[in-house]
Amino acid sequence: MAIQLLITDEDLAVQGDPLASWTSVDVTRRFNEPASGSVTLPADDAVMEQLQPGARLVVIRDGTIWCAGPLEIPQDYTWTVGADPGEVTLYFSDDLVRPAGYLTWPDPAAAWSAQPDTHRQITSTNAETIIRTLISENCGPGALTARQIPNLALAAAAGVGTTTSVSTRFEGLLETCRRVAIDGGGLGFHTRQTATEVEFEVYQPADLTATARFSRGLGNLRAVTYKQSAPTVTHALVTGSDQATPRTYVEVDDSAAASAWWRVEKLISASADDDTNGELTQEGTAALAEGAAPVELATVTVDTPDLRAGVDFDLGDRVTVELRSGLEVTDLVRSIHLQATPNSGEYVSSLVGSPEATSDPQMVRLVRELGRRLGRLEAR
């Protein structure tokens, strides 16, 4: 195990010596969502001086940056008599959390006071290009100066994705990007720190079902839990904007899921006026993908020389897990959880399954869904 922790400022400059005396590291990286993590260590003066608002944490695993981003809680400090110098826990995310705090403006080039009553529309365009455009014009190098995230740049285009469209108005920026990513070929996106900047990158997850395999026989599987649930939606009933006359109605269905399980309808209120460029169909497709029969496959894996998390497979890749002899499941890697202590070493677990496969409590998922709905209402 070789984990190194560095504190940097917003300009990526290292602020002091590595945090060498840590007692625990816990990091969860997520597919198309910000990461979350925590580090606990003795509250030495030299350490506390580095843990300031605006600072970033860089987690380096075996010489490669595993996760890097801002401190959300720089200091959670505790002390008791006889336990000098006390203990501090810091909580952090990756740099994707910064764009997550932005909304899609109808006219990103105009001041807030000059926003029009229209939607931001990008039609019949490559999905990667749409995502890169939304990021650039709302918080990246193409945004208004006040909205630009320092040191955020666009990585070189990967040339991935299919043609799609988007219509958005005051929605969560990453939520909109996820919708485009699903409809535009199942794309992934993340941030990656380089020597001088943080790059936003769109990529096509790989099908590694033949090479990224986990089983007891291969010795790289410590534990597995598997659960499959009924779909939460098989028929997305999409309505166009209530400002349009006549109002447009589009139905998008997953007939295979309805046949295997049963019919489940869900009403989707879209912001686009009509389906001329497929925006309403896109909303329905995204709802079906999120409501597909959730396969929750949590595995505890062990790195081997031939198969390492973050090296040989990563977020969004399709992998194979043997549940028991003769029964295998293939699906996407939704999150990778790294836990480490100096004494017990590293434990790496991967959550594999549909978009609804999550370790989040049901209440957290409900709050997210309500947030999406309220955002749509406010955008009207």
PDB file of N, CA and C in Angstrom, residues 4-86:
ATOM      1  N   GLN A   4      -0.404   8.620  -0.449  1.00  0.00           N
ATOM      2  CA  GLN A   4       0.168   9.898  -0.056  1.00  0.00           C
ATOM      3  C   GLN A   4      -0.933  10.952  -0.102  1.00  0.00           C
ATOM      4  N   LEU A   5      -0.954  11.830   0.903  1.00  0.00           N
ATOM      5  CA  LEU A   5      -1.961  12.873   0.996  1.00  0.00           C
ATOM      6  C   LEU A   5      -1.291  14.236   0.958  1.00  0.00           C
ATOM      7  N   LEU A   6      -1.757  15.093   0.043  1.00  0.00           N
ATOM      8  CA  LEU A   6      -1.208  16.433  -0.089  1.00  0.00           C
ATOM      9  C   LEU A   6      -2.324  17.462   0.020  1.00  0.00           C
ATOM     10  N   ILE A   7      -2.025  18.604   0.645  1.00  0.00           N
ATOM     11  CA  ILE A   7      -2.935  19.737   0.674  1.00  0.00           C
ATOM     12  C   ILE A   7      -2.425  20.783  -0.307  1.00  0.00           C
ATOM     13  N   THR A   8      -3.322  21.267  -1.175  1.00  0.00           N
ATOM     14  CA  THR A   8      -2.959  22.327  -2.116  1.00  0.00           C
ATOM     15  C   THR A   8      -3.902  23.510  -1.920  1.00  0.00           C
ATOM     16  N   ASP A   9      -3.527  24.651  -2.495  1.00  0.00           N
ATOM     17  CA  ASP A   9      -4.459  25.765  -2.543  1.00  0.00           C
ATOM     18  C   ASP A   9      -5.289  25.655  -3.809  1.00  0.00           C
ATOM     19  N   GLU A  10      -6.125  26.664  -4.085  1.00  0.00           N
ATOM     20  CA  GLU A  10      -7.012  26.614  -5.237  1.00  0.00           C
ATOM     21  C   GLU A  10      -6.245  26.579  -6.551  1.00  0.00           C
ATOM     22  N   ASP A  11      -5.001  27.087  -6.527  1.00  0.00           N
ATOM     23  CA  ASP A  11      -4.163  27.098  -7.724  1.00  0.00           C
ATOM     24  C   ASP A  11      -3.290  25.855  -7.844  1.00  0.00           C
ATOM     25  N   LEU A  12      -3.580  24.827  -7.036  1.00  0.00           N
ATOM     26  CA  LEU A  12      -2.938  23.508  -7.076  1.00  0.00           C
ATOM     27  C   LEU A  12      -1.523  23.513  -6.508  1.00  0.00           C
ATOM     28  N   ALA A  13      -1.125  24.583  -5.821  1.00  0.00           N
ATOM     29  CA  ALA A  13       0.206  24.647  -5.213  1.00  0.00           C
ATOM     30  C   ALA A  13       0.195  23.908  -3.878  1.00  0.00           C
ATOM     31  N   VAL A  14       1.120  22.961  -3.692  1.00  0.00           N
ATOM     32  CA  VAL A  14       1.204  22.191  -2.450  1.00  0.00           C
ATOM     33  C   VAL A  14       1.547  23.132  -1.298  1.00  0.00           C
ATOM     34  N   GLN A  15       0.841  22.974  -0.165  1.00  0.00           N
ATOM     35  CA  GLN A  15       0.933  23.931   0.940  1.00  0.00           C
ATOM     36  C   GLN A  15       1.888  23.543   2.053  1.00  0.00           C
ATOM     37  N   GLY A  16       2.342  22.337   2.098  1.00  0.00           N
ATOM     38  CA  GLY A  16       3.237  21.926   3.174  1.00  0.00           C
ATOM     39  C   GLY A  16       3.679  20.491   2.968  1.00  0.00           C
ATOM     40  N   ASP A  17       4.183  19.910   4.033  1.00  0.00           N
ATOM     41  CA  ASP A  17       4.611  18.521   3.947  1.00  0.00           C
ATOM     42  C   ASP A  17       3.404  17.601   3.761  1.00  0.00           C
ATOM     43  N   PRO A  18       3.586  16.422   3.175  1.00  0.00           N
ATOM     44  CA  PRO A  18       2.486  15.459   3.066  1.00  0.00           C
ATOM     45  C   PRO A  18       1.902  15.127   4.435  1.00  0.00           C
ATOM     46  N   LEU A  19       0.617  14.821   4.477  1.00  0.00           N
ATOM     47  CA  LEU A  19      -0.042  14.432   5.723  1.00  0.00           C
ATOM     48  C   LEU A  19       0.303  12.972   6.006  1.00  0.00           C
ATOM     49  N   ALA A  20       1.444  12.786   6.660  1.00  0.00           N
ATOM     50  CA  ALA A  20       2.018  11.440   6.777  1.00  0.00           C
ATOM     51  C   ALA A  20       1.489  10.645   7.956  1.00  0.00           C
ATOM     52  N   SER A  21       0.866  11.295   8.933  1.00  0.00           N
ATOM     53  CA  SER A  21       0.488  10.593  10.163  1.00  0.00           C
ATOM     54  C   SER A  21      -0.990  10.222  10.205  1.00  0.00           C
ATOM     55  N   TRP A  22      -1.629  10.100   9.055  1.00  0.00           N
ATOM     56  CA  TRP A  22      -3.058   9.792   9.022  1.00  0.00           C
ATOM     57  C   TRP A  22      -3.341   8.424   9.619  1.00  0.00           C
ATOM     58  N   THR A  23      -4.529   8.296  10.203  1.00  0.00           N
ATOM     59  CA  THR A  23      -4.936   7.026  10.812  1.00  0.00           C
ATOM     60  C   THR A  23      -6.019   6.315  10.017  1.00  0.00           C
ATOM     61  N   SER A  24      -6.730   7.051   9.154  1.00  0.00           N
ATOM     62  CA  SER A  24      -7.714   6.397   8.285  1.00  0.00           C
ATOM     63  C   SER A  24      -7.988   7.269   7.068  1.00  0.00           C
ATOM     64  N   VAL A  25      -8.214   6.599   5.941  1.00  0.00           N
ATOM     65  CA  VAL A  25      -8.589   7.249   4.687  1.00  0.00           C
ATOM     66  C   VAL A  25      -9.807   6.521   4.142  1.00  0.00           C
ATOM     67  N   ASP A  26     -10.827   7.276   3.753  1.00  0.00           N
ATOM     68  CA  ASP A  26     -12.059   6.685   3.234  1.00  0.00           C
ATOM     69  C   ASP A  26     -12.518   7.534   2.052  1.00  0.00           C
ATOM     70  N   VAL A  27     -12.517   6.958   0.851  1.00  0.00           N
ATOM     71  CA  VAL A  27     -12.854   7.707  -0.363  1.00  0.00           C
ATOM     72  C   VAL A  27     -13.810   6.886  -1.231  1.00  0.00           C
ATOM     73  N   THR A  28     -14.901   7.505  -1.657  1.00  0.00           N
ATOM     74  CA  THR A  28     -15.824   6.873  -2.596  1.00  0.00           C
ATOM     75  C   THR A  28     -15.913   7.721  -3.849  1.00  0.00           C
ATOM     76  N   ARG A  29     -15.468   7.169  -4.971  1.00  0.00           N
ATOM     77  CA  ARG A  29     -15.592   7.831  -6.273  1.00  0.00           C
ATOM     78  C   ARG A  29     -16.831   7.284  -6.969  1.00  0.00           C
ATOM     79  N   ARG A  30     -17.595   8.184  -7.637  1.00  0.00           N
ATOM     80  CA  ARG A  30     -18.876   7.805  -8.221  1.00  0.00           C
ATOM     81  C   ARG A  30     -18.931   8.145  -9.706  1.00  0.00           C
ATOM     82  N   PHE A  31     -19.657   7.336 -10.445  1.00  0.00           N
ATOM     83  CA  PHE A  31     -19.813   7.520 -11.884  1.00  0.00           C
ATOM     84  C   PHE A  31     -20.715   8.717 -12.164  1.00  0.00           C
ATOM     85  N   ASN A  32     -20.161   9.734 -12.838  1.00  0.00           N
ATOM     86  CA  ASN A  32     -20.887  10.949 -13.229  1.00  0.00           C
ATOM     87  C   ASN A  32     -21.469  11.717 -12.053  1.00  0.00           C
ATOM     88  N   GLU A  33     -20.867  11.561 -10.886  1.00  0.00           N
ATOM     89  CA  GLU A  33     -21.259  12.305  -9.694  1.00  0.00           C
ATOM     90  C   GLU A  33     -20.016  12.657  -8.892  1.00  0.00           C
ATOM     91  N   PRO A  34     -20.098  13.709  -8.068  1.00  0.00           N
ATOM     92  CA  PRO A  34     -18.940  14.054  -7.240  1.00  0.00           C
ATOM     93  C   PRO A  34     -18.589  12.948  -6.259  1.00  0.00           C
ATOM     94  N   ALA A  35     -17.317  12.859  -5.946  1.00  0.00           N
ATOM     95  CA  ALA A  35     -16.834  11.893  -4.963  1.00  0.00           C
ATOM     96  C   ALA A  35     -17.049  12.430  -3.553  1.00  0.00           C
ATOM     97  N   SER A  36     -16.802  11.591  -2.566  1.00  0.00           N
ATOM     98  CA  SER A  36     -16.840  12.023  -1.175  1.00  0.00           C
ATOM     99  C   SER A  36     -15.781  11.242  -0.407  1.00  0.00           C
ATOM    100  N   GLY A  37     -15.223  11.865   0.622  1.00  0.00           N
ATOM    101  CA  GLY A  37     -14.190  11.169   1.377  1.00  0.00           C
ATOM    102  C   GLY A  37     -13.872  11.861   2.683  1.00  0.00           C
ATOM    103  N   SER A  38     -13.117  11.173   3.506  1.00  0.00           N
ATOM    104  CA  SER A  38     -12.689  11.723   4.786  1.00  0.00           C
ATOM    105  C   SER A  38     -11.317  11.174   5.133  1.00  0.00           C
ATOM    106  N   VAL A  39     -10.585  11.953   5.898  1.00  0.00           N
ATOM    107  CA  VAL A  39      -9.268  11.560   6.399  1.00  0.00           C
ATOM    108  C   VAL A  39      -9.204  11.955   7.871  1.00  0.00           C
ATOM    109  N   THR A  40      -8.714  11.059   8.708  1.00  0.00           N
ATOM    110  CA  THR A  40      -8.541  11.341  10.130  1.00  0.00           C
ATOM    111  C   THR A  40      -7.063  11.259  10.467  1.00  0.00           C
ATOM    112  N   LEU A  41      -6.599  12.216  11.276  1.00  0.00           N
ATOM    113  CA  LEU A  41      -5.184  12.251  11.650  1.00  0.00           C
ATOM    114  C   LEU A  41      -4.992  13.104  12.893  1.00  0.00           C
ATOM    115  N   PRO A  42      -3.834  12.983  13.580  1.00  0.00           N
ATOM    116  CA  PRO A  42      -3.562  13.805  14.760  1.00  0.00           C
ATOM    117  C   PRO A  42      -3.564  15.288  14.394  1.00  0.00           C
ATOM    118  N   ALA A  43      -4.082  16.105  15.309  1.00  0.00           N
ATOM    119  CA  ALA A  43      -4.233  17.537  15.037  1.00  0.00           C
ATOM    120  C   ALA A  43      -2.958  18.304  15.392  1.00  0.00           C
ATOM    121  N   ASP A  44      -1.863  17.949  14.751  1.00  0.00           N
ATOM    122  CA  ASP A  44      -0.615  18.684  14.954  1.00  0.00           C
ATOM    123  C   ASP A  44      -0.743  20.091  14.392  1.00  0.00           C
ATOM    124  N   ASP A  45       0.035  21.027  14.964  1.00  0.00           N
ATOM    125  CA  ASP A  45      -0.033  22.419  14.515  1.00  0.00           C
ATOM    126  C   ASP A  45       0.259  22.543  13.020  1.00  0.00           C
ATOM    127  N   ALA A  46       1.261  21.817  12.536  1.00  0.00           N
ATOM    128  CA  ALA A  46       1.643  21.915  11.129  1.00  0.00           C
ATOM    129  C   ALA A  46       0.517  21.428  10.218  1.00  0.00           C
ATOM    130  N   VAL A  47      -0.223  20.432  10.704  1.00  0.00           N
ATOM    131  CA  VAL A  47      -1.355  19.921   9.931  1.00  0.00           C
ATOM    132  C   VAL A  47      -2.503  20.924   9.935  1.00  0.00           C
ATOM    133  N   MET A  48      -2.844  21.448  11.097  1.00  0.00           N
ATOM    134  CA  MET A  48      -3.966  22.357  11.232  1.00  0.00           C
ATOM    135  C   MET A  48      -3.766  23.631  10.414  1.00  0.00           C
ATOM    136  N   GLU A  49      -2.537  24.057  10.283  1.00  0.00           N
ATOM    137  CA  GLU A  49      -2.259  25.256   9.496  1.00  0.00           C
ATOM    138  C   GLU A  49      -2.613  25.055   8.020  1.00  0.00           C
ATOM    139  N   GLN A  50      -2.527  23.822   7.553  1.00  0.00           N
ATOM    140  CA  GLN A  50      -2.844  23.543   6.145  1.00  0.00           C
ATOM    141  C   GLN A  50      -4.343  23.417   5.895  1.00  0.00           C
ATOM    142  N   LEU A  51      -5.099  23.026   6.910  1.00  0.00           N
ATOM    143  CA  LEU A  51      -6.524  22.733   6.733  1.00  0.00           C
ATOM    144  C   LEU A  51      -7.350  24.004   6.849  1.00  0.00           C
ATOM    145  N   GLN A  52      -7.378  24.771   5.784  1.00  0.00           N
ATOM    146  CA  GLN A  52      -8.048  26.063   5.766  1.00  0.00           C
ATOM    147  C   GLN A  52      -9.131  26.093   4.684  1.00  0.00           C
ATOM    148  N   PRO A  53     -10.130  26.985   4.837  1.00  0.00           N
ATOM    149  CA  PRO A  53     -11.148  27.136   3.789  1.00  0.00           C
ATOM    150  C   PRO A  53     -10.498  27.426   2.439  1.00  0.00           C
ATOM    151  N   GLY A  54     -10.992  26.788   1.398  1.00  0.00           N
ATOM    152  CA  GLY A  54     -10.441  26.970   0.062  1.00  0.00           C
ATOM    153  C   GLY A  54      -9.353  25.984  -0.305  1.00  0.00           C
ATOM    154  N   ALA A  55      -8.883  25.213   0.686  1.00  0.00           N
ATOM    155  CA  ALA A  55      -7.825  24.233   0.411  1.00  0.00           C
ATOM    156  C   ALA A  55      -8.401  23.002  -0.278  1.00  0.00           C
ATOM    157  N   ARG A  56      -7.519  22.247  -0.900  1.00  0.00           N
ATOM    158  CA  ARG A  56      -7.882  21.016  -1.594  1.00  0.00           C
ATOM    159  C   ARG A  56      -7.058  19.863  -1.044  1.00  0.00           C
ATOM    160  N   LEU A  57      -7.597  18.650  -1.159  1.00  0.00           N
ATOM    161  CA  LEU A  57      -6.868  17.444  -0.780  1.00  0.00           C
ATOM    162  C   LEU A  57      -6.605  16.614  -2.026  1.00  0.00           C
ATOM    163  N   VAL A  58      -5.392  16.115  -2.144  1.00  0.00           N
ATOM    164  CA  VAL A  58      -5.022  15.231  -3.240  1.00  0.00           C
ATOM    165  C   VAL A  58      -4.650  13.874  -2.647  1.00  0.00           C
ATOM    166  N   VAL A  59      -5.385  12.838  -3.028  1.00  0.00           N
ATOM    167  CA  VAL A  59      -5.101  11.478  -2.580  1.00  0.00           C
ATOM    168  C   VAL A  59      -4.351  10.770  -3.714  1.00  0.00           C
ATOM    169  N   ILE A  60      -3.121  10.388  -3.429  1.00  0.00           N
ATOM    170  CA  ILE A  60      -2.283   9.706  -4.421  1.00  0.00           C
ATOM    171  C   ILE A  60      -2.136   8.248  -3.999  1.00  0.00           C
ATOM    172  N   ARG A  61      -2.503   7.345  -4.889  1.00  0.00           N
ATOM    173  CA  ARG A  61      -2.412   5.908  -4.617  1.00  0.00           C
ATOM    174  C   ARG A  61      -1.442   5.280  -5.597  1.00  0.00           C
ATOM    175  N   ASP A  62      -0.372   4.720  -5.084  1.00  0.00           N
ATOM    176  CA  ASP A  62       0.652   4.072  -5.915  1.00  0.00           C
ATOM    177  C   ASP A  62       1.145   4.994  -7.031  1.00  0.00           C
ATOM    178  N   GLY A  63       1.389   6.249  -6.669  1.00  0.00           N
ATOM    179  CA  GLY A  63       1.971   7.197  -7.611  1.00  0.00           C
ATOM    180  C   GLY A  63       1.011   7.868  -8.557  1.00  0.00           C
ATOM    181  N   THR A  64      -0.286   7.529  -8.487  1.00  0.00           N
ATOM    182  CA  THR A  64      -1.288   8.111  -9.381  1.00  0.00           C
ATOM    183  C   THR A  64      -2.366   8.795  -8.556  1.00  0.00           C
ATOM    184  N   ILE A  65      -2.838   9.952  -9.019  1.00  0.00           N
ATOM    185  CA  ILE A  65      -3.891  10.665  -8.295  1.00  0.00           C
ATOM    186  C   ILE A  65      -5.176   9.843  -8.339  1.00  0.00           C
ATOM    187  N   TRP A  66      -5.645   9.452  -7.174  1.00  0.00           N
ATOM    188  CA  TRP A  66      -6.862   8.658  -7.046  1.00  0.00           C
ATOM    189  C   TRP A  66      -8.093   9.563  -6.955  1.00  0.00           C
ATOM    190  N   CYS A  67      -7.949  10.669  -6.216  1.00  0.00           N
ATOM    191  CA  CYS A  67      -9.049  11.607  -6.040  1.00  0.00           C
ATOM    192  C   CYS A  67      -8.462  12.943  -5.600  1.00  0.00           C
ATOM    193  N   ALA A  68      -9.004  14.033  -6.113  1.00  0.00           N
ATOM    194  CA  ALA A  68      -8.508  15.353  -5.743  1.00  0.00           C
ATOM    195  C   ALA A  68      -9.640  16.356  -5.820  1.00  0.00           C
ATOM    196  N   GLY A  69      -9.749  17.189  -4.774  1.00  0.00           N
ATOM    197  CA  GLY A  69     -10.799  18.193  -4.788  1.00  0.00           C
ATOM    198  C   GLY A  69     -10.837  18.991  -3.503  1.00  0.00           C
ATOM    199  N   PRO A  70     -11.806  19.898  -3.399  1.00  0.00           N
ATOM    200  CA  PRO A  70     -11.851  20.841  -2.284  1.00  0.00           C
ATOM    201  C   PRO A  70     -12.269  20.210  -0.958  1.00  0.00           C
ATOM    202  N   LEU A  71     -11.793  20.814   0.127  1.00  0.00           N
ATOM    203  CA  LEU A  71     -12.219  20.429   1.464  1.00  0.00           C
ATOM    204  C   LEU A  71     -13.587  21.038   1.733  1.00  0.00           C
ATOM    205  N   GLU A  72     -14.574  20.208   2.013  1.00  0.00           N
ATOM    206  CA  GLU A  72     -15.904  20.702   2.343  1.00  0.00           C
ATOM    207  C   GLU A  72     -16.027  21.016   3.829  1.00  0.00           C
ATOM    208  N   ILE A  73     -15.376  20.223   4.656  1.00  0.00           N
ATOM    209  CA  ILE A  73     -15.247  20.505   6.096  1.00  0.00           C
ATOM    210  C   ILE A  73     -13.766  20.393   6.402  1.00  0.00           C
ATOM    211  N   PRO A  74     -13.038  21.526   6.460  1.00  0.00           N
ATOM    212  CA  PRO A  74     -11.582  21.452   6.650  1.00  0.00           C
ATOM    213  C   PRO A  74     -11.175  20.898   8.010  1.00  0.00           C
ATOM    214  N   GLN A  75     -11.970  21.197   9.042  1.00  0.00           N
ATOM    215  CA  GLN A  75     -11.566  20.789  10.389  1.00  0.00           C
ATOM    216  C   GLN A  75     -12.770  20.339  11.208  1.00  0.00           C
ATOM    217  N   ASP A  76     -12.810  19.053  11.531  1.00  0.00           N
ATOM    218  CA  ASP A  76     -13.752  18.516  12.508  1.00  0.00           C
ATOM    219  C   ASP A  76     -12.887  18.010  13.660  1.00  0.00           C
ATOM    220  N   TYR A  77     -12.692  18.881  14.661  1.00  0.00           N
ATOM    221  CA  TYR A  77     -11.637  18.690  15.676  1.00  0.00           C
ATOM    222  C   TYR A  77     -12.225  18.199  16.992  1.00  0.00           C
ATOM    223  N   THR A  78     -11.543  17.223  17.605  1.00  0.00           N
ATOM    224  CA  THR A  78     -11.930  16.742  18.931  1.00  0.00           C
ATOM    225  C   THR A  78     -10.692  16.617  19.811  1.00  0.00           C
ATOM    226  N   TRP A  79     -10.888  16.861  21.108  1.00  0.00           N
ATOM    227  CA  TRP A  79      -9.789  16.739  22.080  1.00  0.00           C
ATOM    228  C   TRP A  79     -10.361  16.348  23.423  1.00  0.00           C
ATOM    229  N   THR A  80      -9.664  15.481  24.138  1.00  0.00           N
ATOM    230  CA  THR A  80     -10.010  15.127  25.513  1.00  0.00           C
ATOM    231  C   THR A  80      -8.739  15.149  26.345  1.00  0.00           C
ATOM    232  N   VAL A  81      -8.894  15.237  27.645  1.00  0.00           N
ATOM    233  CA  VAL A  81      -7.742  15.279  28.553  1.00  0.00           C
ATOM    234  C   VAL A  81      -6.877  14.039  28.352  1.00  0.00           C
ATOM    235  N   GLY A  82      -5.585  14.277  28.200  1.00  0.00           N
ATOM    236  CA  GLY A  82      -4.639  13.181  28.044  1.00  0.00           C
ATOM    237  C   GLY A  82      -4.512  12.672  26.626  1.00  0.00           C
ATOM    238  N   ALA A  83      -5.197  13.322  25.693  1.00  0.00           N
ATOM    239  CA  ALA A  83      -5.150  12.870  24.295  1.00  0.00           C
ATOM    240  C   ALA A  83      -4.602  13.970  23.405  1.00  0.00           C
ATOM    241  N   ASP A  84      -3.518  14.605  23.860  1.00  0.00           N
ATOM    242  CA  ASP A  84      -2.896  15.654  23.050  1.00  0.00           C
ATOM    243  C   ASP A  84      -2.263  15.037  21.790  1.00  0.00           C
ATOM    244  N   PRO A  85      -2.260  15.723  20.663  1.00  0.00           N
ATOM    245  CA  PRO A  85      -2.797  17.079  20.426  1.00  0.00           C
ATOM    246  C   PRO A  85      -4.255  17.083  19.990  1.00  0.00           C
ATOM    247  N   GLY A  86      -4.967  16.020  20.214  1.00  0.00           N
ATOM    248  CA  GLY A  86      -6.318  15.899  19.704  1.00  0.00           C
ATOM    249  C   GLY A  86      -6.340  15.239  18.330  1.00  0.00           C
TER     250      GLY A  86
END
